[in-house]
Amino acid sequence: MEYVRVLAGKDAAAAIRALNDECRRQILSLLKSRRMSTSEIIEFLEHQHPDRRIKPQTVRYHLKELEHGGLIQQDGYEPAGEKDTHIMKKVWRAAAENIFIATSRTGESAPRPPTKLNITDLMRKLGFEISDESTVKEATKRYVEWDSLWQQGREASEEILLKMPQLDLEEYLTLRRLLSVILLHDADYTRYWEVSKAVSDMFRRIYLEGIGKNPEVY
């Protein structure tokens, strides 16, 4: 079993569809722990949900969807019943211990739109006092631009990283963080740092102005 598998584009879209079901997520978690046949999976689910009727055809359908999504794979066959039987059953396992779903401009999944996060409300939850309405509007506007520029670089970085084999999750995230800025075009690169400094300076000023007013946070 791989330690980490990174999925992007069409693979990521298929994985997301496959994971959009509680039973499939449970099966995937189960197959991360050990290899299991379809009948063993059914037996486990029946034990976990005694009030439900677990249909074999439903479990086989879920396995097919998980396999199509690149999340599990067949791992050979085992005798069905007695060891000397000629009837064999499929054995399944998870494709990787960790599945990381990325986005890509070349795939089916749509790019993430500019953040809808209300950054000023979030800062207020931290205890920052932002009373000036013009500051609220300016902070939100700059943060959205900052996030949008970073998204452009992230999409380009993911296209490169998907071509690099044998990256563990920590390596992937570290390189993506660096490349997301480095790969920006010159004008966007310059603008990214201008906006980055403006956003950071703005929130640092708000933070410093609030020191002492909220001991639980500061």
CSV table of C-alpha atoms in Angstrom, one decimal, residues 117-216:
chain,number,residue,atom,x,y,z
A,117,LEU,CA,-14.5,33.9,4.1
A,118,ASN,CA,-15.4,37.0,6.0
A,119,ILE,CA,-11.9,37.6,7.2
A,120,THR,CA,-12.9,40.6,9.4
A,121,ASP,CA,-15.5,38.6,11.2
A,122,LEU,CA,-12.9,35.9,11.8
A,123,MET,CA,-10.5,38.4,13.2
A,124,ARG,CA,-13.2,39.7,15.5
A,125,LYS,CA,-13.7,36.1,16.8
A,126,LEU,CA,-10.0,36.2,17.8
A,127,GLY,CA,-10.7,39.3,19.8
A,128,PHE,CA,-9.4,41.9,17.3
A,129,GLU,CA,-11.3,45.2,17.6
A,130,ILE,CA,-12.2,46.5,14.1
A,131,SER,CA,-14.6,49.4,14.5
A,132,ASP,CA,-13.8,51.5,11.5
A,133,GLU,CA,-16.1,50.4,8.6
A,134,SER,CA,-13.6,51.7,5.9
A,135,THR,CA,-10.9,49.4,7.5
A,136,VAL,CA,-13.3,46.5,7.3
A,137,LYS,CA,-14.0,47.0,3.6
A,138,GLU,CA,-10.3,47.6,2.7
A,139,ALA,CA,-9.2,44.5,4.7
A,140,THR,CA,-11.7,42.3,3.0
A,141,LYS,CA,-11.0,43.6,-0.5
A,142,ARG,CA,-7.2,43.2,-0.1
A,143,TYR,CA,-7.5,39.7,1.4
A,144,VAL,CA,-9.7,38.5,-1.4
A,145,GLU,CA,-7.1,39.8,-4.0
A,146,TRP,CA,-4.3,38.1,-2.0
A,147,ASP,CA,-6.1,34.8,-1.9
A,148,SER,CA,-7.0,35.0,-5.6
A,149,LEU,CA,-3.3,35.6,-6.6
A,150,TRP,CA,-2.2,32.7,-4.4
A,151,GLN,CA,-4.8,30.4,-6.1
A,152,GLN,CA,-3.4,31.2,-9.5
A,153,GLY,CA,0.1,30.1,-8.4
A,154,ARG,CA,-1.3,27.0,-6.6
A,155,GLU,CA,-3.0,25.7,-9.7
A,156,ALA,CA,0.2,26.1,-11.7
A,157,SER,CA,2.3,24.4,-9.0
A,158,GLU,CA,0.0,21.4,-8.8
A,159,GLU,CA,0.4,20.7,-12.5
A,160,ILE,CA,4.2,20.4,-12.0
A,161,LEU,CA,4.0,18.4,-8.8
A,162,LEU,CA,1.7,15.8,-10.3
A,163,LYS,CA,4.6,14.9,-12.6
A,164,MET,CA,6.9,14.2,-9.7
A,165,PRO,CA,6.8,10.7,-8.3
A,166,GLN,CA,7.5,9.5,-4.8
A,167,LEU,CA,6.6,12.7,-2.9
A,168,ASP,CA,5.2,12.2,0.6
A,169,LEU,CA,2.5,14.5,1.8
A,170,GLU,CA,4.8,16.8,3.8
A,171,GLU,CA,7.1,17.2,0.7
A,172,TYR,CA,4.1,17.9,-1.5
A,173,LEU,CA,2.6,20.5,0.7
A,174,THR,CA,6.0,22.3,1.3
A,175,LEU,CA,6.8,22.4,-2.5
A,176,ARG,CA,3.3,23.6,-3.3
A,177,ARG,CA,3.5,26.4,-0.8
A,178,LEU,CA,6.8,27.6,-2.4
A,179,LEU,CA,5.9,27.1,-6.0
A,180,SER,CA,2.5,28.8,-5.6
A,181,VAL,CA,4.3,32.1,-5.2
A,182,ILE,CA,7.5,31.5,-7.3
A,183,LEU,CA,5.5,30.5,-10.4
A,184,LEU,CA,3.4,33.7,-10.6
A,185,HIS,CA,4.1,35.9,-13.6
A,186,ASP,CA,6.3,38.9,-12.9
A,187,ALA,CA,3.4,41.4,-12.5
A,188,ASP,CA,1.3,39.1,-10.4
A,189,TYR,CA,4.4,38.2,-8.3
A,190,THR,CA,5.1,41.8,-7.6
A,191,ARG,CA,1.4,42.5,-6.8
A,192,TYR,CA,1.2,39.4,-4.6
A,193,TRP,CA,3.9,40.8,-2.2
A,194,GLU,CA,2.5,44.3,-2.3
A,195,VAL,CA,-1.0,43.0,-1.2
A,196,SER,CA,0.6,40.5,1.2
A,197,LYS,CA,2.4,43.2,3.0
A,198,ALA,CA,-0.6,45.5,3.0
A,199,VAL,CA,-2.8,42.8,4.5
A,200,SER,CA,-0.3,41.7,7.1
A,201,ASP,CA,0.5,45.4,8.1
A,202,MET,CA,-3.2,46.1,8.4
A,203,PHE,CA,-4.0,43.2,10.7
A,204,ARG,CA,-0.8,43.7,12.7
A,205,ARG,CA,-1.8,47.3,13.3
A,206,ILE,CA,-5.3,46.2,14.4
A,207,TYR,CA,-3.6,43.6,16.7
A,208,LEU,CA,-1.3,46.1,18.3
A,209,GLU,CA,-4.1,48.6,18.8
A,210,GLY,CA,-6.0,46.0,20.7
A,211,ILE,CA,-3.2,44.8,23.1
A,212,GLY,CA,-4.4,45.0,26.6
A,213,LYS,CA,-8.1,45.3,25.8
A,214,ASN,CA,-8.7,41.6,25.6
A,215,PRO,CA,-6.4,39.7,28.0
A,216,GLU,CA,-8.0,36.3,27.0
